[in-house]
mmCIF file of C-alpha atoms in Angstrom:
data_model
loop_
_atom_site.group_PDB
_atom_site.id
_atom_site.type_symbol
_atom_site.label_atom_id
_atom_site.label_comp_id
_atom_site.label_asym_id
_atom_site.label_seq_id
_atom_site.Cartn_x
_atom_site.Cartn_y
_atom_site.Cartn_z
ATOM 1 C CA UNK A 1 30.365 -56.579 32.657
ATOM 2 C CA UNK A 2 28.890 -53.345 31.522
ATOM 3 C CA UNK A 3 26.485 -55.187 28.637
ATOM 4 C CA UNK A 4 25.959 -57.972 31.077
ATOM 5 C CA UNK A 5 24.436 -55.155 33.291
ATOM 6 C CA UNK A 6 22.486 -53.749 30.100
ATOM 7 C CA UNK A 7 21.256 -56.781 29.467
ATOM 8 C CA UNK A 8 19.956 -57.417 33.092
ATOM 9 C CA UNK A 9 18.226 -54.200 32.750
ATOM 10 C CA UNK A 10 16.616 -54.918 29.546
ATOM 11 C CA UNK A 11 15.480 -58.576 31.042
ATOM 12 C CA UNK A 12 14.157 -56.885 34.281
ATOM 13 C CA UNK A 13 12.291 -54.218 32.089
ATOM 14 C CA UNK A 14 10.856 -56.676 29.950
ATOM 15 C CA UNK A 15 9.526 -58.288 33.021
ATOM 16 C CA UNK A 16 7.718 -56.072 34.584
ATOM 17 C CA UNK A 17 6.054 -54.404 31.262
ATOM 18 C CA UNK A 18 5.169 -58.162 30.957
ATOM 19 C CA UNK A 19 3.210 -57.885 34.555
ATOM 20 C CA UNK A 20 2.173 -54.599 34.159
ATOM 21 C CA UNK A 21 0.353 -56.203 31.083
ATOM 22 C CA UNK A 22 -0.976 -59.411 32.682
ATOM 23 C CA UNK A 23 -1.923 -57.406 35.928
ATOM 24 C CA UNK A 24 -4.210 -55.143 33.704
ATOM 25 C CA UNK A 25 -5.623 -57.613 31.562
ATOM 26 C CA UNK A 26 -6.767 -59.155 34.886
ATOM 27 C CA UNK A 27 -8.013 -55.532 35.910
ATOM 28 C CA UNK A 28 -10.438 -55.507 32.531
ATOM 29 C CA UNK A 29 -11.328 -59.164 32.889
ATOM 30 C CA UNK A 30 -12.582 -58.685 36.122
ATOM 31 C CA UNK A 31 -14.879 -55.562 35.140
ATOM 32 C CA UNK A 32 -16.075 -57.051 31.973
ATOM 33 C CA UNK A 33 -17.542 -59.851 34.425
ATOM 34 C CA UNK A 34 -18.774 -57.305 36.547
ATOM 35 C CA UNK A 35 -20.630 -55.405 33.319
ATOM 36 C CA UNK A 36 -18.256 -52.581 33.071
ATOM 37 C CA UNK A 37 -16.672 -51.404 30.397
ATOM 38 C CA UNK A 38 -12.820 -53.099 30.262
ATOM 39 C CA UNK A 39 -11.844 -49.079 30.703
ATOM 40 C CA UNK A 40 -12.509 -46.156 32.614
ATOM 41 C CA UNK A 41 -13.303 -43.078 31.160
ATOM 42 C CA UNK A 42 -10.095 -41.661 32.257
ATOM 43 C CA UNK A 43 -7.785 -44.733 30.613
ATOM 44 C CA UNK A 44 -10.194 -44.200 27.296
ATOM 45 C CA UNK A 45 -9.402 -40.814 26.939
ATOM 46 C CA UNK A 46 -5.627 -41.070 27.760
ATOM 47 C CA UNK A 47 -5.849 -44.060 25.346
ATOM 48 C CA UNK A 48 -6.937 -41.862 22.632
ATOM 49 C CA UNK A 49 -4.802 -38.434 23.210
ATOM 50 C CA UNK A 50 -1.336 -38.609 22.610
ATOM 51 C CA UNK A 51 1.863 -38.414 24.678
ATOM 52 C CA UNK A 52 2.012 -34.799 26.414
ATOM 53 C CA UNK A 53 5.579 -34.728 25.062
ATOM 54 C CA UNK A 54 4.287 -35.146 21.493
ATOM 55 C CA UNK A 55 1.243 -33.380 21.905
ATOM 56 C CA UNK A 56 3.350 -30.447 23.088
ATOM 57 C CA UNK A 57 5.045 -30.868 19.613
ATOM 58 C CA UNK A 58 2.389 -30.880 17.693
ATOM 59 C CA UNK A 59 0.945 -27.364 19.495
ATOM 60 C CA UNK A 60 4.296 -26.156 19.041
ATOM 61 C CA UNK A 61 4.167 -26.630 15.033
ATOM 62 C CA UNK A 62 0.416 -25.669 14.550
ATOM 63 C CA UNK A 63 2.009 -22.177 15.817
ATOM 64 C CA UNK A 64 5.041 -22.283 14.100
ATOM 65 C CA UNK A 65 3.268 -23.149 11.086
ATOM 66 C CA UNK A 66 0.600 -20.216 12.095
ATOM 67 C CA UNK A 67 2.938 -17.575 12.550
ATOM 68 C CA UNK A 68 4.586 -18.593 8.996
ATOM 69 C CA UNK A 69 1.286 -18.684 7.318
ATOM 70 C CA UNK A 70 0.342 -15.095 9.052
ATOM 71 C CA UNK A 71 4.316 -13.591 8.098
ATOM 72 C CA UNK A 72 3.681 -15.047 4.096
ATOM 73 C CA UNK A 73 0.512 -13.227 4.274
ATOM 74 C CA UNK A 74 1.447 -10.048 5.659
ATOM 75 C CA UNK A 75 4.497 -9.555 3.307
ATOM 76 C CA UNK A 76 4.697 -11.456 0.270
ATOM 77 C CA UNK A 77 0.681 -11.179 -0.572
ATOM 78 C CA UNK A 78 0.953 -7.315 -1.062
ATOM 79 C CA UNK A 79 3.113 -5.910 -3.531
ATOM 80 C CA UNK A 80 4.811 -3.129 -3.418
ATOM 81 C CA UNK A 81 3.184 -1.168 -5.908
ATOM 82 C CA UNK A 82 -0.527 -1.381 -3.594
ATOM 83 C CA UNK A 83 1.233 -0.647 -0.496
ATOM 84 C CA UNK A 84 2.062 2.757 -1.908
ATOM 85 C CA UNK A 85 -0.659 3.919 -3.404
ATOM 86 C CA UNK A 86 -1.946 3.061 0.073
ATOM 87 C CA UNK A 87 -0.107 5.479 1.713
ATOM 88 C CA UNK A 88 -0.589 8.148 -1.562
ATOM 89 C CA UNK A 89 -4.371 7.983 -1.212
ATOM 90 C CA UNK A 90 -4.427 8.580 2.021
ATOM 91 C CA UNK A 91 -1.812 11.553 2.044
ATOM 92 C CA UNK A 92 -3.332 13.014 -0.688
ATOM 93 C CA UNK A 93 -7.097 12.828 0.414
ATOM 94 C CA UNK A 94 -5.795 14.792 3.343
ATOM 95 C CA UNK A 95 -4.505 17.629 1.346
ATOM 96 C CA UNK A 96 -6.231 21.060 2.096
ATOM 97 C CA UNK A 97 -7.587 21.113 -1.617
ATOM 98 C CA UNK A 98 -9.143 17.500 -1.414
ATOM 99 C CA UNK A 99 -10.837 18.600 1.295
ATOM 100 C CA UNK A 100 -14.698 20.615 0.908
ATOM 101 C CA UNK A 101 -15.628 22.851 3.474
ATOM 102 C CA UNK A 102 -18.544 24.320 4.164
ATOM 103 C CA UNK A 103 -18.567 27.914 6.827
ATOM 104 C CA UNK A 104 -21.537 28.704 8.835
ATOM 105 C CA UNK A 105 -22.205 31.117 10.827
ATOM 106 C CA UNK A 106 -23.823 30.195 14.368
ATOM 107 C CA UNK A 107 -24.282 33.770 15.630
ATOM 108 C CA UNK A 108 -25.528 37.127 14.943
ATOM 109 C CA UNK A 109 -22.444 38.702 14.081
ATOM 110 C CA UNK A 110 -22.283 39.558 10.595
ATOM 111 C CA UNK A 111 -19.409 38.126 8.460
ATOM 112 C CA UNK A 112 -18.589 36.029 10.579
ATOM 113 C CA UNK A 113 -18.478 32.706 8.250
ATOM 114 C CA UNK A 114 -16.534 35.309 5.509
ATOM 115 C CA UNK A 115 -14.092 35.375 7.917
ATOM 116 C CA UNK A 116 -13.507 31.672 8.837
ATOM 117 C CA UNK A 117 -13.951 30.855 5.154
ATOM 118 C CA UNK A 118 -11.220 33.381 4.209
ATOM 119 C CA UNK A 119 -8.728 31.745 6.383
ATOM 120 C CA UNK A 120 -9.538 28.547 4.987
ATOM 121 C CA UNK A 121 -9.434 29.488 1.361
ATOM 122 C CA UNK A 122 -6.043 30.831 2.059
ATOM 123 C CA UNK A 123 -4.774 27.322 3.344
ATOM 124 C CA UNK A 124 -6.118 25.965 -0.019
ATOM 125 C CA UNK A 125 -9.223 24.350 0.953
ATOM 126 C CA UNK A 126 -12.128 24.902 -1.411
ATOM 127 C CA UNK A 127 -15.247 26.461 0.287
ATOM 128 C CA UNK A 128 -18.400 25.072 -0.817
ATOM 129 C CA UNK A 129 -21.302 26.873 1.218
ATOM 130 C CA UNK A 130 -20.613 30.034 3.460
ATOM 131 C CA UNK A 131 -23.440 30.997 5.069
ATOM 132 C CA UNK A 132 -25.624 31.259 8.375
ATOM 133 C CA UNK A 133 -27.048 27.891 10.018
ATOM 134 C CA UNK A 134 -31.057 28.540 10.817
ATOM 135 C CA UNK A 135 -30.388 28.333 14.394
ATOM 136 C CA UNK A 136 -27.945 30.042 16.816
ATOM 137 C CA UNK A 137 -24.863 27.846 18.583
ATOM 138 C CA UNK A 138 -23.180 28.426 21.895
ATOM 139 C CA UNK A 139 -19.890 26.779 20.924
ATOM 140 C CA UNK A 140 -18.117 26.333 17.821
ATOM 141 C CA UNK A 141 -17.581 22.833 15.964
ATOM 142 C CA UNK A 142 -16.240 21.508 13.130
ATOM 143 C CA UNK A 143 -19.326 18.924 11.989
ATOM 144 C CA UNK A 144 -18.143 15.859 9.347
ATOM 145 C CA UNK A 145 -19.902 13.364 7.311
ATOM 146 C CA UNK A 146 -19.391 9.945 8.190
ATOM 147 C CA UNK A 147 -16.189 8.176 7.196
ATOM 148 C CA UNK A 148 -14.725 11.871 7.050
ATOM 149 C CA UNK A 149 -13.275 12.230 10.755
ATOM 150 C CA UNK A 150 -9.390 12.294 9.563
ATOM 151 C CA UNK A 151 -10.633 15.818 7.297
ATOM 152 C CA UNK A 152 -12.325 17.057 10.084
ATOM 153 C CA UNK A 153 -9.304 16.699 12.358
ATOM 154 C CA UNK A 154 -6.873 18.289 10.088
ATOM 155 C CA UNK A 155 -9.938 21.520 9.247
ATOM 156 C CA UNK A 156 -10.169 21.637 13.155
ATOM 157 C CA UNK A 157 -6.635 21.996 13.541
ATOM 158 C CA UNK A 158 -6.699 24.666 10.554
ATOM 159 C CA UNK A 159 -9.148 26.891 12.409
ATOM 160 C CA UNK A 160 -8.376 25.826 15.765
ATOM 161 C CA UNK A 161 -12.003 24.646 16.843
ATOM 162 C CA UNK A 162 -11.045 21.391 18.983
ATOM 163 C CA UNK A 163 -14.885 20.273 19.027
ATOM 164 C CA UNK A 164 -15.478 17.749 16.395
ATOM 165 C CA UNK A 165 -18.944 15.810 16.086
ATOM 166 C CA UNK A 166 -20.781 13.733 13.266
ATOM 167 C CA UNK A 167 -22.743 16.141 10.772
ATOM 168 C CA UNK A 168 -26.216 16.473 11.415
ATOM 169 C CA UNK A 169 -29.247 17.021 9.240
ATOM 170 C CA UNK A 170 -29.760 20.086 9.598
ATOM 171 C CA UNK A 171 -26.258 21.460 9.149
ATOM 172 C CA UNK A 172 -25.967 18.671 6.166
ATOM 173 C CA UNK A 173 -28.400 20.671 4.644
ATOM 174 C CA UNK A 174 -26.807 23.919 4.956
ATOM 175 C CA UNK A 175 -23.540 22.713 4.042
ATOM 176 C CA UNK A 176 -24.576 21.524 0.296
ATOM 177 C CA UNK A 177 -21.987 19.046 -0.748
ATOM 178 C CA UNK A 178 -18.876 19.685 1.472
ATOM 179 C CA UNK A 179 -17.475 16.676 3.317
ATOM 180 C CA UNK A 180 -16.933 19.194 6.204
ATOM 181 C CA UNK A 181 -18.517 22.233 8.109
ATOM 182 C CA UNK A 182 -16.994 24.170 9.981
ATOM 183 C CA UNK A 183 -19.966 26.434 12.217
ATOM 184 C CA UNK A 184 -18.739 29.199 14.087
ATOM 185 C CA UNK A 185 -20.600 29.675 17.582
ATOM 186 C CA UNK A 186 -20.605 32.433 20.024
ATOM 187 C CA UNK A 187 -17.889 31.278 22.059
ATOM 188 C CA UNK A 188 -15.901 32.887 18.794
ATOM 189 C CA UNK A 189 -18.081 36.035 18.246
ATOM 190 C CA UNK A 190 -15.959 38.466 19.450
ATOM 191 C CA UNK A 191 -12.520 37.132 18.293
#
């Protein structure tokens, strides 16, 4: 009784994808005489696109596949050997005596960049110029050639001047060749 039913089911099925078929050839039929096209935009697109259920499969392994692609990449293109001297360049271009710093004084005090400069050299940075800028400054900074911020940070920190900007061409030219400068201002005159 069962596969009699199953049967039934498949006949019935059959059936109506049969009209289903007939009724839409009649549909196109009847636009082709009336000079349409046999299907509307909407049927031509659906006609082309595939089933959401397997077009949802094939999104899913384009980002499967993605994420694999971006994983291999990430951790079996490097070896191990660059990824440390990675890290060992940049720890090491931060140590004090990779670093170049220039003193300036901004002010009228005398020895005032000897003093800075002194501190410095005893953390093991090597001084390059220590001298007076040509013009006076209100507030101390610690100025840094381009690409050299992560120095300047760690000089700032040194001499505790929080005020960090890009070098410019006038202290560049006091500063000779150092990477940073470090210009003492009045705000640090009296200390």
């Amino acid at each position: 009784a069962v596969s009699r039913a199953e049967e039934l089911r498949a006949i019935e099925q059959a059936r109506q994808a049969e009209q289903e078929t007939v009724s839409k050839r009649e549909v196109r039929r009847e636009r082709r005489e009336a000079g349409l096209p046999e299907l509307t935009r909407t049927e031509r697109i659906r006609a082309a696109l595939p089933e959401p259920r397997y077009l949802a499969l094939i999104v899913a392994a384009v980002l499967v596949l993605g994420a694999g692609v971006a994983y291999a990449a990430t951790h079996f293109l490097g070896t191990e050997e660059g990824k440390h001297s990675k890290t060992t360049k940049t720890t090491s271009s931060l140590q004090p005596k990779n670093i170049k710093v220039s003193v300036l004084n901004g002010t009228a005090v005398s020895g005032l960049a000897g003093r800075y400069g002194d501190k410095l050299d005893r953390k093991g940075y090597p001084l390059d110029a220590v001298t007076n800028t040509p013009r006076s400054f209100a507030k101390s900074v610690v100025m840094y050639r381009r690409g050299r911020g992560p120095e300047a940070r760690q000089v700032s920190k040194t001499v505790g001047i929080l005020m960090l900007r890009l070098m410019t061409q006038e202290i560049a030219a006091s500063a000779a060749s150092a990477e940073v400068a470090v210009v003492v201002g009045e705000d640090r005159a009296s200390s």
